[in-house]
Amino acid sequence: MLSILIWLPIVAALVLALLPSSISGPKVRAIALWGSAGILAYTLFLASQFDLSNPGLQMQEYLPWIEPLGLDYRLGVDGLSLVLLVLNSLLTWIAIFSSSETTERPRLFYGLVLLVSGGVAGAFVAQNLMLFFLLYELELVPFYLLISIWGGEKRGYAAVKFLIYTALSGALILAGFLGLVWFTGSKSFDYSALMGQTLPLGLQVALLVTLLIGFGIKVPLVPFHTWLPDTYVSASAPVAILLGGVLAKLGAYGIFRFCLSLFPDAWALLAPGLATWAAVSILYGATAAIAQKDIKRMVAYSSVGHMGYLLLAGAALTSLSMVGAISQMFAHGVILALLFHLVGVIETKVGTRELDVLNGLLNPIRGLPSVSALLILGGMASAGIPGLVGFIAEFLIFQGSYAVFPVQTLMGVVGTGLTAVYFVILMNRTCFGKLDNAIARFPQVEWSERVPALVLAWIIFLLGIQPNWLVRWIEPTSNALIAAVTTPAETRLAIAPIAKTPDLLLMSSPVSK
Amino acid sequence: MTTTLQTPPTLIPPSRHPHADIIHRLEAGGSMLPDTPENLMQIIGIYKAYAVPMDFYWRDLLYIAEQVFLDPFPFFKYFISQEYLDRPNHYAGDTADLRIWRGRASAHPELLEFMEKGELKKKLPKLLHHLWHDRVNMEFAEECMRAMLWHRHMYAPVNQFDAYLDSDEYKQNADRAIRAYFKKNPVMLGLYKLFPDMFLEKVRELSYYSNLGLFWEVMAPVFFEMSDIYDEGGFKGVPDAMNFLVNGIFAIAGRPIYHHAYIDGECYEIIPKSKGFTWLYEAALPYVEAVFYRTSPFRGTKSYNAQANQVPADQKDFHYGILYADVFPVGTAGIPPTLLMQDMLHFLPPYLVEYYHQHCRGEDDMLVQLGITFQRSMYNVTSAVIQALRTALLYPLDDPNPKHRMANRKFFEAQMDRFLRPEARLRDIQSPDYR
């Protein structure tokens, strides 16, 4: 039952917030950790119940709510949402694991984290536009508080910037949704009711652009990304994990679920422009990351670049590129979480994030060798080194997009090259070299600080070797998504041969049999 | 034995050297290492931990020089015979020529226990301990030997031992031993005919095995005795410990340095005792210069790229010994002292283990902490060498003649000049926070 995924965390958040103050901080953390582990286990249970042969919505729930507004409580899950639900539950657990034992005001902190988790899960399964919007907006205030109370220096500035951008994003999305419903004359905001609407193309383009900017702020796409570096850098490690791992995916999910599916004609019209936009995003993110002197900022800009691949894949709109895009959402989520966690550990132990101060952390006795080794793994995964999950996602995207937008795809390939450049810079300055004897008396990294990174590294490695375990969930849905979108005949012809490739890739998956 | 002296300030003006504070301390009979109870505890503890593997080093070095000799496949050169483990140390036990350590003359009991059970604390065949790398890192001793061999011309003409290795007399002695060793092996004899220098150079190396083995045969009992004296409460401070070393150096200075090889039970005197080579000039001073000051650049810290010019062209500018070493990367690839630190780790006295547990990362970075302690202790040993040299070549510290005082001052300043390079750790060890 999907409702449990929404309400269990929210109830847990309330319980945590109301815990008596006699319960110590580490105990509150332990309760939150076990609660989120329970939610993760339940999510995995739901995934095991997921029927791979059914490309449509599953586990649907419906409750009439406020009929006159067209708002009802309608939930459902398909391959796209399922992967992101798992990601959300996983990263919530990781974020709580990665938080400090001595977090101040733990009741509020863990309560907000769980509240966010419930809201995000709800947004992924909501099948009513207004319900999606409500849950989408639910993130706003908790994140604002998480940044402004527990953040680093300049947290006030960053939190306000985040709040304004996200509020603007919400307003644009609401305008897009309202416009869509009013112009089609629909009575309800139900997603299925709005599929296949027949608005004039000009109107479609206007609504699409509105939504694209709304979601593009959240993803974020250049030039709407300027909140991101400040926010990610000011947020503490667990909050940065949630922001980058989950919230960015909410924006991307919005683009795929709403922009692409509801306005197929307009999307096809704008696709070349979107692909170019994506390529610019990728290259911009990578070059901006090269210029950074702060490792957290580097990772933040890497996120801008990686989100560009999603738009490229969406613009190409082949079933292969769609599989790639959804894989990339998951891959980027775990990789970014790993990187932010490790950067957080480095910052607590060494006390700085400056590239010019950090050095020699691979030293086995006095450095942080396990953290450094995992950082190298994370950087390689992010740069798309084969054998790790980042490569799978990027390769699927390139393979799926090349036939449609060769030039933009090649620019994306150059982007991965630049990604390798700044991650090598980061590794080189941080892990290699020699320790500064004047400052190198860092505390030991505890096992509990390594576990989240080891779990993530294991997932990254496993899915890089055995990508079927990731793409099998996605493939039916992405095929259905492509089929439902009425693409112009010539585009279809062009992509026809490529659309066969997934069968080869997924030979062992039960779907293709 | 304890002589803590004060330089009357009026006799000569204070030094203007950058290390003036240390020079004044040396002139007052002190050590380069500050005199604190903590420093004393550290250096004595590490002497003890160093002496146990050293007890193996000297025995095995002599075993290789005398018994393994030119074996072309010396697979078992670290498996020394019982005879060499029982070999009485000349400076310990009842049979000693000059008894320094009151303990036993055969191998130290802690060493024997380690050789038997190792880190695993399990009785296994020697070979399995060796293959599992549960053993004394003898490679470190060989590395020290090679440093002495490679820097061998450094003390000419004071050092006679080196010059002798190139003499015809030495070549004849070596030739006899080589022929005797390979007399049943026509292949090797043929090779010797073709490339006589190859074997000759190998024998020179073995002579250095013997040289270093004989050097450490003295140092091991010295360090054991210092540890015992400390345990009995005999040392009041760091200068006491240094003075014990100075006195030891003079007591032992005239001991013979030689190289004998035993082939089929017969002794071949490659460097006979009758040549009159002595411990201080032919082993101790070259050792300090080669190992404490120079050695060779760590492969993990310097590039040997000739174009990069990181390694000096002149051997006298080498500064990679323990007095200059960066100990923080111990445990990393390409840092040779790790071998020794790993050896000492097994034999730390309990008070030092407890001390390390209270600092930095406790048990987890003990290897680095003990490395830094070792560096402190070697500064103290070097101080003893400097004081001994001053005693031998110059004037007493309480000499009333200002000119003599000035000569001492010049000598100390010249010694301290060597620590003006930024790599020198002399400044670091002045602070107790360097750990």
PDB file of N, CA, C and O in Angstrom, chain B residues 317-360:
ATOM      1  N   ASP B 317      75.754  15.739  -0.204  1.00  0.00           N
ATOM      2  CA  ASP B 317      74.547  16.539   0.033  1.00  0.00           C
ATOM      3  C   ASP B 317      73.319  15.694   0.338  1.00  0.00           C
ATOM      4  O   ASP B 317      72.221  16.231   0.483  1.00  0.00           O
ATOM      5  N   PHE B 318      73.505  14.397   0.415  1.00  0.00           N
ATOM      6  CA  PHE B 318      72.348  13.542   0.710  1.00  0.00           C
ATOM      7  C   PHE B 318      71.869  13.815   2.124  1.00  0.00           C
ATOM      8  O   PHE B 318      72.658  13.896   3.059  1.00  0.00           O
ATOM      9  N   HIS B 319      70.580  13.939   2.262  1.00  0.00           N
ATOM     10  CA  HIS B 319      70.026  14.262   3.583  1.00  0.00           C
ATOM     11  C   HIS B 319      68.723  13.495   3.750  1.00  0.00           C
ATOM     12  O   HIS B 319      67.645  14.062   3.824  1.00  0.00           O
ATOM     13  N   TYR B 320      68.833  12.184   3.786  1.00  0.00           N
ATOM     14  CA  TYR B 320      67.622  11.363   3.855  1.00  0.00           C
ATOM     15  C   TYR B 320      67.663  10.410   5.046  1.00  0.00           C
ATOM     16  O   TYR B 320      66.869   9.485   5.127  1.00  0.00           O
ATOM     17  N   GLY B 321      68.594  10.650   5.927  1.00  0.00           N
ATOM     18  CA  GLY B 321      68.698   9.798   7.120  1.00  0.00           C
ATOM     19  C   GLY B 321      67.582  10.088   8.111  1.00  0.00           C
ATOM     20  O   GLY B 321      66.737  10.963   7.891  1.00  0.00           O
ATOM     21  N   ILE B 322      67.623   9.390   9.234  1.00  0.00           N
ATOM     22  CA  ILE B 322      66.541   9.489  10.217  1.00  0.00           C
ATOM     23  C   ILE B 322      66.462  10.896  10.809  1.00  0.00           C
ATOM     24  O   ILE B 322      65.405  11.340  11.246  1.00  0.00           O
ATOM     25  N   LEU B 323      67.557  11.632  10.799  1.00  0.00           N
ATOM     26  CA  LEU B 323      67.515  12.983  11.365  1.00  0.00           C
ATOM     27  C   LEU B 323      66.739  13.947  10.488  1.00  0.00           C
ATOM     28  O   LEU B 323      66.332  15.025  10.930  1.00  0.00           O
ATOM     29  N   TYR B 324      66.536  13.567   9.227  1.00  0.00           N
ATOM     30  CA  TYR B 324      65.813  14.436   8.299  1.00  0.00           C
ATOM     31  C   TYR B 324      64.483  13.831   7.861  1.00  0.00           C
ATOM     32  O   TYR B 324      63.673  14.484   7.225  1.00  0.00           O
ATOM     33  N   ALA B 325      64.278  12.551   8.161  1.00  0.00           N
ATOM     34  CA  ALA B 325      63.151  11.824   7.570  1.00  0.00           C
ATOM     35  C   ALA B 325      61.811  12.409   8.006  1.00  0.00           C
ATOM     36  O   ALA B 325      61.651  12.868   9.137  1.00  0.00           O
ATOM     37  N   ASP B 326      60.872  12.383   7.085  1.00  0.00           N
ATOM     38  CA  ASP B 326      59.495  12.716   7.418  1.00  0.00           C
ATOM     39  C   ASP B 326      58.827  11.411   7.861  1.00  0.00           C
ATOM     40  O   ASP B 326      58.685  10.487   7.074  1.00  0.00           O
ATOM     41  N   VAL B 327      58.449  11.354   9.120  1.00  0.00           N
ATOM     42  CA  VAL B 327      57.953  10.084   9.652  1.00  0.00           C
ATOM     43  C   VAL B 327      56.448   9.930   9.451  1.00  0.00           C
ATOM     44  O   VAL B 327      55.900   8.845   9.555  1.00  0.00           O
ATOM     45  N   PHE B 328      55.774  11.019   9.119  1.00  0.00           N
ATOM     46  CA  PHE B 328      54.312  10.915   8.968  1.00  0.00           C
ATOM     47  C   PHE B 328      53.881   9.908   7.904  1.00  0.00           C
ATOM     48  O   PHE B 328      52.880   9.237   8.095  1.00  0.00           O
ATOM     49  N   PRO B 329      54.578   9.811   6.790  1.00  0.00           N
ATOM     50  CA  PRO B 329      54.105   8.805   5.816  1.00  0.00           C
ATOM     51  C   PRO B 329      54.539   7.374   6.124  1.00  0.00           C
ATOM     52  O   PRO B 329      54.391   6.522   5.262  1.00  0.00           O
ATOM     53  N   VAL B 330      55.056   7.110   7.316  1.00  0.00           N
ATOM     54  CA  VAL B 330      55.405   5.720   7.645  1.00  0.00           C
ATOM     55  C   VAL B 330      54.159   4.844   7.508  1.00  0.00           C
ATOM     56  O   VAL B 330      53.071   5.243   7.903  1.00  0.00           O
ATOM     57  N   GLY B 331      54.351   3.694   6.918  1.00  0.00           N
ATOM     58  CA  GLY B 331      53.206   2.822   6.664  1.00  0.00           C
ATOM     59  C   GLY B 331      52.704   2.918   5.239  1.00  0.00           C
ATOM     60  O   GLY B 331      51.884   2.133   4.794  1.00  0.00           O
ATOM     61  N   THR B 332      53.210   3.924   4.501  1.00  0.00           N
ATOM     62  CA  THR B 332      52.826   4.106   3.109  1.00  0.00           C
ATOM     63  C   THR B 332      53.830   3.387   2.207  1.00  0.00           C
ATOM     64  O   THR B 332      54.915   3.041   2.660  1.00  0.00           O
ATOM     65  N   ALA B 333      53.464   3.210   0.954  1.00  0.00           N
ATOM     66  CA  ALA B 333      54.391   2.610   0.010  1.00  0.00           C
ATOM     67  C   ALA B 333      55.575   3.535  -0.227  1.00  0.00           C
ATOM     68  O   ALA B 333      55.426   4.752  -0.257  1.00  0.00           O
ATOM     69  N   GLY B 334      56.761   2.960  -0.368  1.00  0.00           N
ATOM     70  CA  GLY B 334      57.938   3.741  -0.738  1.00  0.00           C
ATOM     71  C   GLY B 334      58.598   4.468   0.413  1.00  0.00           C
ATOM     72  O   GLY B 334      59.308   5.440   0.205  1.00  0.00           O
ATOM     73  N   ILE B 335      58.358   4.027   1.653  1.00  0.00           N
ATOM     74  CA  ILE B 335      58.967   4.672   2.826  1.00  0.00           C
ATOM     75  C   ILE B 335      59.720   3.583   3.598  1.00  0.00           C
ATOM     76  O   ILE B 335      59.146   2.887   4.443  1.00  0.00           O
ATOM     77  N   PRO B 336      61.031   3.415   3.347  1.00  0.00           N
ATOM     78  CA  PRO B 336      61.773   2.288   3.942  1.00  0.00           C
ATOM     79  C   PRO B 336      61.728   2.188   5.469  1.00  0.00           C
ATOM     80  O   PRO B 336      61.641   1.072   5.978  1.00  0.00           O
ATOM     81  N   PRO B 337      61.779   3.294   6.252  1.00  0.00           N
ATOM     82  CA  PRO B 337      61.832   3.100   7.711  1.00  0.00           C
ATOM     83  C   PRO B 337      60.632   2.350   8.259  1.00  0.00           C
ATOM     84  O   PRO B 337      60.683   1.858   9.389  1.00  0.00           O
ATOM     85  N   THR B 338      59.557   2.277   7.472  1.00  0.00           N
ATOM     86  CA  THR B 338      58.397   1.501   7.920  1.00  0.00           C
ATOM     87  C   THR B 338      58.816   0.121   8.406  1.00  0.00           C
ATOM     88  O   THR B 338      58.284  -0.397   9.392  1.00  0.00           O
ATOM     89  N   LEU B 339      59.802  -0.465   7.702  1.00  0.00           N
ATOM     90  CA  LEU B 339      60.252  -1.806   8.064  1.00  0.00           C
ATOM     91  C   LEU B 339      60.740  -1.848   9.507  1.00  0.00           C
ATOM     92  O   LEU B 339      60.390  -2.747  10.273  1.00  0.00           O
ATOM     93  N   LEU B 340      61.524  -0.856   9.880  1.00  0.00           N
ATOM     94  CA  LEU B 340      62.061  -0.821  11.237  1.00  0.00           C
ATOM     95  C   LEU B 340      60.958  -0.518  12.247  1.00  0.00           C
ATOM     96  O   LEU B 340      60.877  -1.143  13.303  1.00  0.00           O
ATOM     97  N   MET B 341      60.087   0.441  11.894  1.00  0.00           N
ATOM     98  CA  MET B 341      58.999   0.794  12.823  1.00  0.00           C
ATOM     99  C   MET B 341      58.153  -0.439  13.110  1.00  0.00           C
ATOM    100  O   MET B 341      57.747  -0.688  14.239  1.00  0.00           O
ATOM    101  N   GLN B 342      57.895  -1.209  12.059  1.00  0.00           N
ATOM    102  CA  GLN B 342      57.100  -2.418  12.216  1.00  0.00           C
ATOM    103  C   GLN B 342      57.805  -3.408  13.149  1.00  0.00           C
ATOM    104  O   GLN B 342      57.171  -4.061  13.974  1.00  0.00           O
ATOM    105  N   ASP B 343      59.127  -3.476  13.023  1.00  0.00           N
ATOM    106  CA  ASP B 343      59.890  -4.371  13.898  1.00  0.00           C
ATOM    107  C   ASP B 343      59.820  -3.921  15.353  1.00  0.00           C
ATOM    108  O   ASP B 343      59.635  -4.728  16.261  1.00  0.00           O
ATOM    109  N   MET B 344      59.970  -2.603  15.563  1.00  0.00           N
ATOM    110  CA  MET B 344      60.004  -2.098  16.938  1.00  0.00           C
ATOM    111  C   MET B 344      58.644  -2.225  17.604  1.00  0.00           C
ATOM    112  O   MET B 344      58.550  -2.380  18.819  1.00  0.00           O
ATOM    113  N   LEU B 345      57.607  -2.167  16.773  1.00  0.00           N
ATOM    114  CA  LEU B 345      56.239  -2.244  17.295  1.00  0.00           C
ATOM    115  C   LEU B 345      56.026  -3.490  18.151  1.00  0.00           C
ATOM    116  O   LEU B 345      55.267  -3.469  19.117  1.00  0.00           O
ATOM    117  N   HIS B 346      56.709  -4.573  17.795  1.00  0.00           N
ATOM    118  CA  HIS B 346      56.486  -5.825  18.521  1.00  0.00           C
ATOM    119  C   HIS B 346      57.106  -5.828  19.908  1.00  0.00           C
ATOM    120  O   HIS B 346      56.776  -6.677  20.714  1.00  0.00           O
ATOM    121  N   PHE B 347      58.051  -4.929  20.151  1.00  0.00           N
ATOM    122  CA  PHE B 347      58.839  -5.061  21.385  1.00  0.00           C
ATOM    123  C   PHE B 347      58.750  -3.819  22.273  1.00  0.00           C
ATOM    124  O   PHE B 347      59.618  -3.590  23.098  1.00  0.00           O
ATOM    125  N   LEU B 348      57.695  -3.026  22.086  1.00  0.00           N
ATOM    126  CA  LEU B 348      57.565  -1.819  22.901  1.00  0.00           C
ATOM    127  C   LEU B 348      57.363  -2.186  24.362  1.00  0.00           C
ATOM    128  O   LEU B 348      56.605  -3.098  24.681  1.00  0.00           O
ATOM    129  N   PRO B 349      58.029  -1.455  25.271  1.00  0.00           N
ATOM    130  CA  PRO B 349      57.745  -1.684  26.695  1.00  0.00           C
ATOM    131  C   PRO B 349      56.339  -1.181  27.020  1.00  0.00           C
ATOM    132  O   PRO B 349      55.840  -0.274  26.352  1.00  0.00           O
ATOM    133  N   PRO B 350      55.698  -1.763  28.031  1.00  0.00           N
ATOM    134  CA  PRO B 350      54.294  -1.425  28.315  1.00  0.00           C
ATOM    135  C   PRO B 350      54.066   0.063  28.571  1.00  0.00           C
ATOM    136  O   PRO B 350      53.035   0.598  28.149  1.00  0.00           O
ATOM    137  N   TYR B 351      55.039   0.710  29.219  1.00  0.00           N
ATOM    138  CA  TYR B 351      54.792   2.134  29.524  1.00  0.00           C
ATOM    139  C   TYR B 351      54.711   2.971  28.252  1.00  0.00           C
ATOM    140  O   TYR B 351      53.985   3.957  28.183  1.00  0.00           O
ATOM    141  N   LEU B 352      55.437   2.550  27.207  1.00  0.00           N
ATOM    142  CA  LEU B 352      55.386   3.306  25.955  1.00  0.00           C
ATOM    143  C   LEU B 352      54.075   3.033  25.219  1.00  0.00           C
ATOM    144  O   LEU B 352      53.466   3.946  24.643  1.00  0.00           O
ATOM    145  N   VAL B 353      53.625   1.791  25.256  1.00  0.00           N
ATOM    146  CA  VAL B 353      52.338   1.462  24.629  1.00  0.00           C
ATOM    147  C   VAL B 353      51.234   2.293  25.270  1.00  0.00           C
ATOM    148  O   VAL B 353      50.401   2.894  24.589  1.00  0.00           O
ATOM    149  N   GLU B 354      51.278   2.356  26.596  1.00  0.00           N
ATOM    150  CA  GLU B 354      50.249   3.117  27.304  1.00  0.00           C
ATOM    151  C   GLU B 354      50.323   4.593  26.922  1.00  0.00           C
ATOM    152  O   GLU B 354      49.302   5.253  26.714  1.00  0.00           O
ATOM    153  N   TYR B 355      51.553   5.087  26.802  1.00  0.00           N
ATOM    154  CA  TYR B 355      51.768   6.488  26.446  1.00  0.00           C
ATOM    155  C   TYR B 355      51.186   6.785  25.059  1.00  0.00           C
ATOM    156  O   TYR B 355      50.502   7.788  24.857  1.00  0.00           O
ATOM    157  N   TYR B 356      51.440   5.885  24.114  1.00  0.00           N
ATOM    158  CA  TYR B 356      50.918   6.108  22.764  1.00  0.00           C
ATOM    159  C   TYR B 356      49.389   6.036  22.735  1.00  0.00           C
ATOM    160  O   TYR B 356      48.748   6.729  21.959  1.00  0.00           O
ATOM    161  N   HIS B 357      48.844   5.201  23.585  1.00  0.00           N
ATOM    162  CA  HIS B 357      47.385   5.083  23.611  1.00  0.00           C
ATOM    163  C   HIS B 357      46.720   6.398  23.996  1.00  0.00           C
ATOM    164  O   HIS B 357      45.563   6.626  23.668  1.00  0.00           O
ATOM    165  N   GLN B 358      47.472   7.244  24.730  1.00  0.00           N
ATOM    166  CA  GLN B 358      46.866   8.493  25.195  1.00  0.00           C
ATOM    167  C   GLN B 358      46.951   9.609  24.169  1.00  0.00           C
ATOM    168  O   GLN B 358      46.418  10.679  24.382  1.00  0.00           O
ATOM    169  N   HIS B 359      47.651   9.366  23.051  1.00  0.00           N
ATOM    170  CA  HIS B 359      47.873  10.474  22.128  1.00  0.00           C
ATOM    171  C   HIS B 359      47.413  10.142  20.717  1.00  0.00           C
ATOM    172  O   HIS B 359      47.334   8.972  20.339  1.00  0.00           O
ATOM    173  N   CYS B 360      47.128  11.209  19.954  1.00  0.00           N
ATOM    174  CA  CYS B 360      46.734  11.088  18.547  1.00  0.00           C
ATOM    175  C   CYS B 360      45.672  10.004  18.388  1.00  0.00           C
ATOM    176  O   CYS B 360      44.652  10.062  19.027  1.00  0.00           O
TER     177      CYS B 360
END
